[in-house]
Amino acid sequence: MSYYRIFAVILLLLGVGVGYFVYHSETVTPDSFLSKPFKLGLDLRGGTRLVYDADTSVIQAGDVKDAMDSLREVIERRINVFGVSEPQIFTETAGLGAEAKHRLVVELPGVTNIDQALQLISKTPVLEFKTERPDGPEKEQIKKAYEQAQLSITSNASTTIESLLKANPLLSEDPLYVSTGLSGRYLKKASVSFSGEGVSGPGVSLEFNEEGAKLFAKITSENVGKSVAIYLDGQLLSAPNVREAIKDGRAEITGQFTVDEAKTLVRDLNLGALPLPIKLASSQTIGATLGQEAFDKGVKAGAVALAVIALFMIFWYRLPGLIAVISLSIYVAIMLALFKLIPVTLTAAGMAGLILSIGIAVDANVLIFERLKDELRRGKSIHDALLEGFSRAWLSIRDSNLSSIISAAVLFWFGTSLIKGFALTLMIGILVSMFSAITVTRTLLLALGVKHKTKLSTFLFGSGFTK
């Protein structure tokens, strides 16, 4: 008995301590090490959400993940320069296999001017290196497609580039050069250079990373005596002839810039040359007022749900119900503390997952108390009925929660970012609810020390409208 009471006091003190941490971490100054404000998603704090489709057709299937990771890092570095607070940048994949679409999602809290948001992204240049397209039927077909397109434009002024591309996909190919896979993804750094070897104006020196240097060496060794074209944002900058293999991973773009243009290009390349072409697929702006309104409604829904559940549990299950409410309060405190410490980005969907997990936490207590009633009807003492009730309810709680965790894990694995937020909070909630129901509620009830049936104890451990 003393063991359960000591353990119960420890649990209560820990619960109060965790609750105080949740409250205190919201009220201290931001520079305090105890400051752990909730990390709110874009839908709760306002801002801009941009979704870009990435064109992965230019790289090998096995390199897509690395390229997308590199794309995310480049965009994040680019946005950080502008001092946007806590931007969320992540990649996601929709579909499976060759039909899968790879997307880059950029969430900019506090940025409600969509033009400003687009400007943060669009300035980043796309750098590509291409080699000469070999002579053959494919080259001739592309050239022919270009000639036919030129005739169509000449004969019909209303012809658009889009309609021509739709009619003949070969027009999207360069008749002179083919992609090599060497892009800004492999760029280590760029700098302004003045070679002075018969070239007027500044140039831009490029230094590749180890992987890019190997690729560049392979390209130059296989194309000695031929030209290697350098494209920036789809425009041909230069196509120098390769005299010999270049194995030190350095290249130079010359003769195309003023000093200011060279400096701007170097700055943009160093901030991040995109490893993949991207195209804006959708944009969404959420005002700060609307976000705060969604947050307030979510908090209100959670408070109302908790209050109604508490009243029901106390009314229907009496003393065990009151213990369940205390356990539920500890559960909520632990959940909020975990959201701060992990940290979990709270979205409207995540708050829905939290509220749903409160119901699951109560469900476990209901199962236990119903088993307790069964054992009391069989004539067992309250102490024995408590032990047997928890023992019999455990298997049902374990199996039902395990199936819910599996469902949440599947949602997290395949879902979009919003679905993942819901699934993550639900999984955490289920795990914590098992601890609160099996450990906290059980310990507090056993710590009461009620063993035998009396008129008062029978009433307190009764339920519903029974006396």
Tab-separated table of C-alpha atoms in Angstrom:
chain	number	residue	atom	x	y	z
A	1	MET	CA	0.000	0.000	0.000
A	2	SER	CA	2.739	2.421	0.979
A	3	TYR	CA	4.467	1.592	-2.297
A	4	TYR	CA	1.428	2.701	-4.313
A	5	ARG	CA	0.998	5.863	-2.223
A	6	ILE	CA	4.640	6.886	-2.590
A	7	PHE	CA	4.480	6.205	-6.311
A	8	ALA	CA	1.175	8.100	-6.566
A	9	VAL	CA	2.679	11.154	-4.839
A	10	ILE	CA	5.650	11.034	-7.218
A	11	LEU	CA	3.319	10.848	-10.240
A	12	LEU	CA	1.214	13.758	-8.970
A	13	LEU	CA	4.295	15.882	-8.299
A	14	LEU	CA	5.669	15.050	-11.741
A	15	GLY	CA	2.312	15.930	-13.289
A	16	VAL	CA	2.241	19.278	-11.511
A	17	GLY	CA	5.863	19.899	-12.493
A	18	VAL	CA	5.214	19.118	-16.156
A	19	GLY	CA	2.118	21.335	-16.108
A	20	TYR	CA	4.118	24.173	-14.549
A	21	PHE	CA	6.812	23.759	-17.203
A	22	VAL	CA	4.188	24.023	-19.973
A	23	TYR	CA	2.817	27.231	-18.436
A	24	HIS	CA	6.162	28.753	-17.426
A	25	SER	CA	7.822	28.124	-20.790
A	26	GLU	CA	5.134	30.295	-22.404
A	27	THR	CA	5.551	33.236	-20.035
A	28	VAL	CA	9.348	33.630	-19.654
A	29	THR	CA	11.338	35.970	-21.840
A	30	PRO	CA	12.406	34.542	-25.209
A	31	ASP	CA	16.111	34.609	-24.285
A	32	SER	CA	15.571	32.293	-21.296
A	33	PHE	CA	16.674	28.672	-21.709
A	34	LEU	CA	13.242	27.664	-20.379
A	35	SER	CA	11.493	29.490	-23.198
A	36	LYS	CA	9.848	26.790	-25.284
A	37	PRO	CA	6.904	28.311	-27.128
A	38	PHE	CA	4.645	26.065	-29.144
A	39	LYS	CA	5.769	25.690	-32.718
A	40	LEU	CA	2.690	26.634	-34.721
A	41	GLY	CA	2.105	25.627	-38.301
A	42	LEU	CA	1.320	28.050	-41.080
A	43	ASP	CA	-2.443	27.551	-40.773
A	44	LEU	CA	-2.337	28.725	-37.143
A	45	ARG	CA	0.030	31.675	-37.365
A	46	GLY	CA	-0.512	32.999	-40.895
A	47	GLY	CA	1.886	33.178	-43.817
A	48	THR	CA	2.406	31.885	-47.330
A	49	ARG	CA	2.603	28.315	-48.576
A	50	LEU	CA	4.169	27.612	-51.969
A	51	VAL	CA	4.175	24.214	-53.662
A	52	TYR	CA	6.604	23.606	-56.521
A	53	ASP	CA	6.698	20.668	-58.941
A	54	ALA	CA	10.271	19.507	-59.514
A	55	ASP	CA	11.281	18.275	-62.978
A	56	THR	CA	13.181	15.077	-62.173
A	57	SER	CA	13.210	13.823	-65.764
A	58	VAL	CA	16.691	15.242	-66.223
A	59	ILE	CA	18.329	12.924	-63.671
A	60	GLN	CA	18.575	9.209	-63.003
A	61	ALA	CA	15.828	7.656	-60.878
A	62	GLY	CA	18.336	6.609	-58.221
A	63	ASP	CA	19.520	10.183	-57.795
A	64	VAL	CA	16.097	11.773	-57.297
A	65	LYS	CA	16.160	11.645	-53.505
A	66	ASP	CA	19.610	13.223	-53.277
A	67	ALA	CA	18.624	15.882	-55.802
A	68	MET	CA	15.442	16.738	-53.899
A	69	ASP	CA	17.373	16.918	-50.617
A	70	SER	CA	19.888	19.202	-52.297
A	71	LEU	CA	17.049	21.331	-53.720
A	72	ARG	CA	15.545	21.726	-50.254
A	73	GLU	CA	18.898	22.749	-48.765
A	74	VAL	CA	19.513	25.290	-51.519
A	75	ILE	CA	16.095	26.917	-51.140
A	76	GLU	CA	16.427	26.960	-47.363
A	77	ARG	CA	19.824	28.660	-47.605
A	78	ARG	CA	18.396	31.130	-50.069
A	79	ILE	CA	15.439	32.063	-47.856
A	80	ASN	CA	17.528	32.274	-44.681
A	81	VAL	CA	19.473	35.136	-46.208
A	82	PHE	CA	16.317	37.243	-46.149
A	83	GLY	CA	15.749	36.630	-42.423
A	84	VAL	CA	12.353	34.920	-42.658
A	85	SER	CA	11.537	33.552	-39.203
A	86	GLU	CA	11.370	29.756	-38.951
A	87	PRO	CA	10.615	28.865	-42.582
A	88	GLN	CA	9.435	25.306	-43.170
A	89	ILE	CA	10.901	23.762	-46.316
A	90	PHE	CA	10.394	20.117	-47.110
A	91	THR	CA	9.926	17.742	-50.013
A	92	GLU	CA	7.126	15.277	-50.599
A	93	THR	CA	6.304	12.626	-53.159
A	94	ALA	CA	2.867	11.936	-54.596
A	95	GLY	CA	2.314	8.615	-56.352
A	96	LEU	CA	4.579	5.627	-56.830
A	97	GLY	CA	7.222	4.467	-59.308
A	98	ALA	CA	7.826	6.285	-62.554
A	99	GLU	CA	4.558	8.212	-62.213
A	100	ALA	CA	5.579	9.741	-58.886
A	101	LYS	CA	5.569	13.527	-58.681
A	102	HIS	CA	8.173	15.180	-56.531
A	103	ARG	CA	7.292	18.448	-54.879
A	104	LEU	CA	9.010	21.101	-52.860
A	105	VAL	CA	6.848	22.772	-50.230
A	106	VAL	CA	7.879	26.150	-48.836
A	107	GLU	CA	6.034	27.624	-45.858
A	108	LEU	CA	6.931	31.178	-44.900
A	109	PRO	CA	5.347	32.252	-41.586
A	110	GLY	CA	4.554	35.937	-41.383
A	111	VAL	CA	5.011	36.505	-45.129
A	112	THR	CA	1.533	37.315	-46.441
A	113	ASN	CA	2.684	39.134	-49.595
A	114	ILE	CA	2.770	36.358	-52.150
A	115	ASP	CA	4.831	38.398	-54.627
A	116	GLN	CA	7.474	38.858	-51.946
A	117	ALA	CA	7.431	35.127	-51.248
A	118	LEU	CA	7.806	34.246	-54.913
A	119	GLN	CA	10.670	36.700	-55.238
A	120	LEU	CA	12.575	34.909	-52.476
A	121	ILE	CA	12.550	31.745	-54.554
A	122	SER	CA	12.559	32.837	-58.177
A	123	LYS	CA	15.869	34.666	-58.170
A	124	THR	CA	17.817	31.455	-57.789
A	125	PRO	CA	19.495	30.519	-61.091
A	126	VAL	CA	19.550	27.061	-62.670
A	127	LEU	CA	23.036	26.148	-63.896
A	128	GLU	CA	23.600	23.290	-66.370
A	129	PHE	CA	26.505	21.889	-68.367
A	130	LYS	CA	25.746	20.228	-71.709
A	131	THR	CA	27.769	18.399	-74.335
A	132	GLU	CA	27.364	18.367	-78.104
A	133	ARG	CA	24.492	16.264	-79.356
A	134	PRO	CA	25.892	13.477	-81.577
A	135	ASP	CA	24.917	13.404	-85.238
A	136	GLY	CA	22.173	10.940	-86.035
A	137	PRO	CA	18.448	10.482	-86.678
A	138	GLU	CA	17.440	12.020	-83.349
A	139	LYS	CA	19.350	15.227	-84.023
A	140	GLU	CA	17.865	15.443	-87.513
A	141	GLN	CA	14.335	14.953	-86.164
A	142	ILE	CA	14.808	17.743	-83.641
A	143	LYS	CA	16.214	20.074	-86.284
A	144	LYS	CA	13.278	19.242	-88.557
A	145	ALA	CA	10.845	19.958	-85.720
A	146	TYR	CA	12.460	23.369	-85.228
A	147	GLU	CA	12.234	24.141	-88.939
A	148	GLN	CA	8.557	23.200	-89.039
A	149	ALA	CA	7.890	25.310	-85.953
A	150	GLN	CA	9.606	28.282	-87.587
A	151	LEU	CA	7.429	27.857	-90.679
A	152	SER	CA	4.297	27.707	-88.521
A	153	ILE	CA	5.205	30.918	-86.724
A	154	THR	CA	6.045	32.659	-90.013
A	155	SER	CA	2.823	31.600	-91.715
A	156	ASN	CA	0.520	32.154	-88.740
A	157	ALA	CA	1.245	35.033	-86.356
A	158	SER	CA	-1.217	33.716	-83.775
A	159	THR	CA	0.771	30.517	-83.223
A	160	THR	CA	2.048	30.262	-79.665
A	161	ILE	CA	5.118	28.523	-78.294
A	162	GLU	CA	2.910	26.546	-75.894
A	163	SER	CA	0.778	25.147	-78.712
A	164	LEU	CA	3.867	24.154	-80.691
A	165	LEU	CA	5.417	22.408	-77.701
A	166	LYS	CA	2.182	20.559	-77.066
A	167	ALA	CA	1.986	19.463	-80.708
A	168	ASN	CA	5.609	18.310	-80.895
A	169	PRO	CA	7.505	17.459	-77.652
A	170	LEU	CA	10.801	17.355	-79.614
A	171	LEU	CA	10.763	21.163	-79.489
A	172	SER	CA	11.637	20.969	-75.798
A	173	GLU	CA	14.958	19.346	-76.764
A	174	ASP	CA	18.095	21.293	-77.638
A	175	PRO	CA	19.186	20.314	-81.176
A	176	LEU	CA	22.824	21.133	-80.445
A	177	TYR	CA	23.476	19.993	-76.902
A	178	VAL	CA	22.369	17.268	-74.454
A	179	SER	CA	22.317	17.367	-70.667
A	180	THR	CA	25.200	15.759	-68.825
A	181	GLY	CA	23.786	15.642	-65.321
A	182	LEU	CA	26.336	18.217	-64.149
A	183	SER	CA	24.384	21.102	-62.648
A	184	GLY	CA	24.453	23.675	-59.882
A	185	ARG	CA	23.730	20.843	-57.489
A	186	TYR	CA	27.452	20.011	-57.513
A	187	LEU	CA	28.689	23.580	-57.207
A	188	LYS	CA	30.963	24.238	-54.235
A	189	LYS	CA	31.495	27.947	-54.764
A	190	ALA	CA	31.622	30.653	-57.412
A	191	SER	CA	33.805	33.780	-57.630
A	192	VAL	CA	34.482	36.701	-59.963
A	193	SER	CA	37.623	36.215	-62.042
A	194	PHE	CA	39.698	38.206	-64.524
A	195	SER	CA	41.687	35.817	-66.666
A	196	GLY	CA	43.217	38.513	-68.886
A	197	GLU	CA	44.014	35.955	-71.580
A	198	GLY	CA	42.490	37.747	-74.521
A	199	VAL	CA	39.115	37.975	-72.850
A	200	SER	CA	37.543	41.332	-72.172
A	201	GLY	CA	35.481	41.797	-69.044
A	202	PRO	CA	35.195	39.692	-65.948
A	203	GLY	CA	34.332	36.028	-65.804
A	204	VAL	CA	32.851	33.727	-63.202
A	205	SER	CA	34.999	30.919	-61.817
A	206	LEU	CA	33.238	27.799	-60.639
A	207	GLU	CA	34.540	25.168	-58.252
A	208	PHE	CA	32.706	21.864	-57.966
A	209	ASN	CA	32.521	19.558	-54.998
A	210	GLU	CA	34.214	16.149	-55.086
A	211	GLU	CA	31.342	14.442	-56.882
A	212	GLY	CA	30.958	17.300	-59.347
A	213	ALA	CA	34.715	17.369	-59.998
A	214	LYS	CA	34.681	13.681	-60.963
A	215	LEU	CA	31.719	14.254	-63.266
A	216	PHE	CA	33.342	17.309	-64.844
A	217	ALA	CA	36.587	15.387	-65.388
A	218	LYS	CA	34.663	12.601	-67.113
A	219	ILE	CA	32.796	15.071	-69.323
A	220	THR	CA	35.918	16.958	-70.385
A	221	SER	CA	37.979	13.796	-70.961
A	222	GLU	CA	35.276	12.383	-73.249
A	223	ASN	CA	34.850	15.646	-75.170
A	224	VAL	CA	38.390	16.825	-75.910
A	225	GLY	CA	38.267	18.952	-79.069
A	226	LYS	CA	34.519	19.501	-78.694
A	227	SER	CA	32.505	22.229	-77.014
A	228	VAL	CA	30.842	22.031	-73.620
A	229	ALA	CA	27.926	24.432	-73.280
A	230	ILE	CA	27.131	26.283	-70.045
A	231	TYR	CA	23.453	27.185	-69.591
A	232	LEU	CA	22.033	29.485	-66.975
A	233	ASP	CA	18.240	29.455	-66.546
A	234	GLY	CA	17.938	27.781	-69.956
A	235	GLN	CA	20.014	30.429	-71.754
A	236	LEU	CA	23.316	29.555	-73.390
A	237	LEU	CA	26.082	31.552	-71.712
A	238	SER	CA	29.107	30.121	-73.431
A	239	ALA	CA	30.312	27.003	-75.200
A	240	PRO	CA	34.106	26.816	-74.857
A	241	ASN	CA	36.096	24.098	-76.592
A	242	VAL	CA	37.728	21.510	-74.365
A	243	ARG	CA	41.478	21.374	-74.954
A	244	GLU	CA	42.213	18.721	-72.373
A	245	ALA	CA	40.578	16.898	-69.508
A	246	ILE	CA	40.018	19.121	-66.477
A	247	LYS	CA	40.454	17.074	-63.324
A	248	ASP	CA	40.658	19.746	-60.632
A	249	GLY	CA	36.920	20.479	-60.670
A	250	ARG	CA	37.230	24.083	-61.824
A	251	ALA	CA	35.500	25.803	-64.735
A	252	GLU	CA	35.121	29.378	-65.899
A	253	ILE	CA	32.369	31.336	-67.644
A	254	THR	CA	33.926	34.278	-69.529
A	255	GLY	CA	33.149	37.195	-71.765
A	256	GLN	CA	29.460	37.594	-71.006
A	257	PHE	CA	29.209	39.993	-68.097
A	258	THR	CA	29.771	43.462	-66.800
A	259	VAL	CA	31.406	43.641	-63.381
A	260	ASP	CA	28.035	44.149	-61.663
A	261	GLU	CA	26.431	41.292	-63.586
A	262	ALA	CA	29.311	38.989	-62.663
A	263	LYS	CA	29.004	39.933	-58.975
A	264	THR	CA	25.247	39.367	-59.009
A	265	LEU	CA	25.611	35.992	-60.677
A	266	VAL	CA	28.323	34.923	-58.212
A	267	ARG	CA	26.131	35.961	-55.279
A	268	ASP	CA	23.140	34.052	-56.637
A	269	LEU	CA	25.180	30.962	-57.432
A	270	ASN	CA	26.769	30.917	-54.007
A	271	LEU	CA	23.361	31.336	-52.393
A	272	GLY	CA	22.264	28.342	-54.295
A	273	ALA	CA	22.105	27.179	-57.842
A	274	LEU	CA	19.098	24.923	-58.214
A	275	PRO	CA	19.939	21.286	-58.876
A	276	LEU	CA	16.516	20.784	-60.514
A	277	PRO	CA	14.142	22.967	-62.505
A	278	ILE	CA	11.036	23.763	-60.470
A	279	LYS	CA	7.654	25.183	-61.422
A	280	LEU	CA	5.137	26.792	-59.103
A	281	ALA	CA	2.147	24.424	-58.812
A	282	SER	CA	0.061	26.237	-56.205
A	283	SER	CA	0.214	29.031	-53.678
A	284	GLN	CA	-1.833	29.832	-50.596
A	285	THR	CA	-1.774	32.807	-48.290
A	286	ILE	CA	-3.244	32.665	-44.798
A	287	GLY	CA	-3.694	35.948	-42.977
A	288	ALA	CA	-2.388	36.307	-39.444
A	289	THR	CA	-5.917	37.072	-38.187
A	290	LEU	CA	-7.337	33.953	-39.818
A	291	GLY	CA	-4.511	31.855	-38.379
A	292	GLN	CA	-5.093	33.219	-34.870
A	293	GLU	CA	-8.821	32.551	-35.260
A	294	ALA	CA	-8.117	28.926	-36.226
A	295	PHE	CA	-5.785	28.573	-33.230
A	296	ASP	CA	-8.340	30.049	-30.822
A	297	LYS	CA	-11.070	27.766	-32.120
A	298	GLY	CA	-8.793	24.729	-31.814
A	299	VAL	CA	-7.922	25.588	-28.201
A	300	LYS	CA	-11.604	26.215	-27.422
A	301	ALA	CA	-12.607	22.884	-28.969
A	302	GLY	CA	-9.945	21.083	-26.911
A	303	ALA	CA	-11.027	22.802	-23.664
A	304	VAL	CA	-14.718	22.087	-24.261
A	305	ALA	CA	-13.983	18.445	-25.151
A	306	LEU	CA	-11.896	18.031	-22.002
A	307	ALA	CA	-14.548	19.661	-19.779
A	308	VAL	CA	-17.434	17.599	-21.176
A	309	ILE	CA	-15.438	14.382	-20.871
A	310	ALA	CA	-14.457	15.240	-17.280
A	311	LEU	CA	-18.075	15.912	-16.270
A	312	PHE	CA	-19.236	12.689	-17.885
A	313	MET	CA	-16.521	10.585	-16.250
A	314	ILE	CA	-17.192	12.014	-12.781
A	315	PHE	CA	-20.968	11.729	-13.131
A	316	TRP	CA	-20.961	8.202	-14.534
A	317	TYR	CA	-17.991	6.562	-12.813
A	318	ARG	CA	-17.845	8.688	-9.622
A	319	LEU	CA	-14.553	8.172	-7.707
A	320	PRO	CA	-12.778	6.190	-10.480
A	321	GLY	CA	-14.059	8.866	-12.877
A	322	LEU	CA	-12.491	11.597	-10.741
A	323	ILE	CA	-9.212	9.659	-10.715
A	324	ALA	CA	-9.484	9.305	-14.498
A	325	VAL	CA	-9.893	13.083	-14.834
A	326	ILE	CA	-6.716	13.629	-12.770
A	327	SER	CA	-4.956	11.075	-14.957
A	328	LEU	CA	-6.324	12.812	-18.045
A	329	SER	CA	-4.963	16.163	-16.803
A	330	ILE	CA	-1.506	14.607	-16.413
A	331	TYR	CA	-1.927	13.148	-19.895
A	332	VAL	CA	-2.658	16.582	-21.388
A	333	ALA	CA	0.297	18.133	-19.535
A	334	ILE	CA	2.660	15.422	-20.839
A	335	MET	CA	1.347	15.832	-24.388
A	336	LEU	CA	1.813	19.605	-24.391
A	337	ALA	CA	5.302	19.242	-22.901
A	338	LEU	CA	6.263	16.739	-25.610
A	339	PHE	CA	4.979	19.115	-28.288
A	340	LYS	CA	7.358	21.739	-26.931
A	341	LEU	CA	10.387	19.510	-26.386
A	342	ILE	CA	10.407	17.343	-29.543
A	343	PRO	CA	9.279	19.873	-30.989
A	344	VAL	CA	6.076	19.115	-32.909
A	345	THR	CA	4.733	21.704	-35.329
A	346	LEU	CA	1.118	22.204	-34.338
A	347	THR	CA	-1.323	22.584	-37.189
A	348	ALA	CA	-5.120	22.537	-37.220
A	349	ALA	CA	-4.936	18.879	-38.284
A	350	GLY	CA	-2.455	18.192	-35.464
A	351	MET	CA	-4.810	19.744	-32.928
A	352	ALA	CA	-7.574	17.496	-34.273
A	353	GLY	CA	-5.264	14.526	-33.668
A	354	LEU	CA	-4.652	15.707	-30.097
A	355	ILE	CA	-8.368	16.076	-29.364
A	356	LEU	CA	-9.044	12.647	-30.872
A	357	SER	CA	-6.310	11.112	-28.718
A	358	ILE	CA	-8.022	12.558	-25.616
A	359	GLY	CA	-11.052	10.475	-26.541
A	360	ILE	CA	-8.819	7.413	-26.954
A	361	ALA	CA	-7.278	8.069	-23.534
A	362	VAL	CA	-10.754	8.162	-21.992
A	363	ASP	CA	-11.737	5.037	-23.888
A	364	ALA	CA	-9.012	3.073	-22.101
A	365	ASN	CA	-10.329	4.232	-18.715
A	366	VAL	CA	-13.887	3.291	-19.688
A	367	LEU	CA	-12.739	-0.227	-20.596
A	368	ILE	CA	-10.985	-0.580	-17.234
A	369	PHE	CA	-13.935	0.701	-15.225
A	370	GLU	CA	-16.402	-1.565	-17.016
A	371	ARG	CA	-14.192	-4.569	-16.216
A	372	LEU	CA	-14.067	-3.308	-12.629
A	373	LYS	CA	-17.874	-3.285	-12.472
A	374	ASP	CA	-17.984	-6.862	-13.808
A	375	GLU	CA	-15.655	-8.042	-11.074
A	376	LEU	CA	-17.622	-6.224	-8.359
A	377	ARG	CA	-20.826	-7.880	-9.544
A	378	ARG	CA	-19.103	-11.239	-9.139
A	379	GLY	CA	-18.673	-10.442	-5.475
A	380	LYS	CA	-14.980	-9.653	-5.360
A	381	SER	CA	-13.562	-7.073	-2.984
A	382	ILE	CA	-12.795	-3.625	-4.396
A	383	HIS	CA	-9.038	-4.201	-4.218
A	384	ASP	CA	-9.244	-7.545	-6.022
A	385	ALA	CA	-11.743	-6.126	-8.528
A	386	LEU	CA	-9.331	-3.284	-9.314
A	387	LEU	CA	-6.425	-5.646	-9.940
A	388	GLU	CA	-8.514	-8.032	-12.008
A	389	GLY	CA	-10.220	-5.188	-13.888
A	390	PHE	CA	-6.917	-3.695	-15.036
A	391	SER	CA	-5.557	-7.128	-15.911
A	392	ARG	CA	-8.570	-8.030	-18.066
A	393	ALA	CA	-8.768	-4.636	-19.757
A	394	TRP	CA	-5.085	-4.540	-20.687
A	395	LEU	CA	-5.332	-6.945	-23.621
A	396	SER	CA	-8.243	-5.022	-25.182
A	397	ILE	CA	-6.471	-1.689	-24.660
A	398	ARG	CA	-3.225	-3.023	-26.095
A	399	ASP	CA	-4.808	-4.514	-29.219
A	400	SER	CA	-7.077	-1.547	-30.016
A	401	ASN	CA	-4.295	0.984	-29.483
A	402	LEU	CA	-1.847	-1.089	-31.517
A	403	SER	CA	-4.247	-1.148	-34.477
A	404	SER	CA	-4.699	2.633	-34.151
A	405	ILE	CA	-0.914	3.138	-34.067
A	406	ILE	CA	-0.529	1.029	-37.227
A	407	SER	CA	-3.175	3.135	-39.002
A	408	ALA	CA	-1.504	6.349	-37.861
A	409	ALA	CA	1.909	5.047	-38.991
A	410	VAL	CA	0.548	4.285	-42.458
A	411	LEU	CA	-0.958	7.787	-42.640
A	412	PHE	CA	2.360	9.269	-41.564
A	413	TRP	CA	4.322	7.264	-44.119
A	414	PHE	CA	2.158	7.951	-47.159
A	415	GLY	CA	0.346	11.161	-46.225
A	416	THR	CA	1.043	14.736	-47.170
A	417	SER	CA	2.450	17.176	-44.648
A	418	LEU	CA	-0.969	18.028	-43.173
A	419	ILE	CA	-1.909	14.359	-42.800
A	420	LYS	CA	1.492	13.635	-41.256
A	421	GLY	CA	0.864	16.269	-38.578
A	422	PHE	CA	-2.427	14.609	-37.683
A	423	ALA	CA	-0.875	11.127	-37.673
A	424	LEU	CA	2.128	12.162	-35.554
A	425	THR	CA	0.079	13.804	-32.799
A	426	LEU	CA	-2.297	10.839	-32.834
A	427	MET	CA	0.565	8.322	-32.429
A	428	ILE	CA	2.140	10.283	-29.579
A	429	GLY	CA	-1.279	10.674	-27.972
A	430	ILE	CA	-2.012	6.942	-28.096
A	431	LEU	CA	1.329	6.023	-26.524
A	432	VAL	CA	0.945	8.583	-23.734
A	433	SER	CA	-2.692	7.556	-23.174
A	434	MET	CA	-1.592	3.965	-22.521
A	435	PHE	CA	0.810	5.240	-19.878
A	436	SER	CA	-1.798	7.478	-18.249
A	437	ALA	CA	-4.539	4.825	-18.198
A	438	ILE	CA	-2.505	1.766	-17.216
A	439	THR	CA	0.080	3.368	-14.941
A	440	VAL	CA	-1.290	6.647	-13.575
A	441	THR	CA	-4.957	5.700	-13.137
A	442	ARG	CA	-4.068	2.278	-11.712
A	443	THR	CA	-1.535	3.668	-9.239
A	444	LEU	CA	-3.870	6.425	-8.008
A	445	LEU	CA	-6.798	4.033	-7.515
A	446	LEU	CA	-4.709	1.466	-5.645
A	447	ALA	CA	-3.141	4.242	-3.555
A	448	LEU	CA	-6.611	5.066	-2.178
A	449	GLY	CA	-6.381	1.861	-0.151
A	450	VAL	CA	-10.051	0.930	-0.499
A	451	LYS	CA	-10.202	-2.836	-0.077
A	452	HIS	CA	-13.574	-3.893	1.246
A	453	LYS	CA	-17.128	-3.070	0.372
A	454	THR	CA	-18.972	-0.646	2.598
A	455	LYS	CA	-22.032	1.422	1.850
A	456	LEU	CA	-19.860	4.426	1.007
A	457	SER	CA	-17.244	2.561	-1.037
A	458	THR	CA	-19.936	0.685	-2.959
A	459	PHE	CA	-21.518	4.021	-3.898
A	460	LEU	CA	-18.182	5.626	-4.823
A	461	PHE	CA	-17.156	2.692	-7.017
A	462	GLY	CA	-20.609	2.307	-8.518
A	463	SER	CA	-21.627	3.892	-11.776
A	464	GLY	CA	-24.510	5.421	-13.632
A	465	PHE	CA	-27.814	5.734	-11.803
A	466	THR	CA	-27.172	2.872	-9.355
A	467	LYS	CA	-26.934	3.684	-5.640
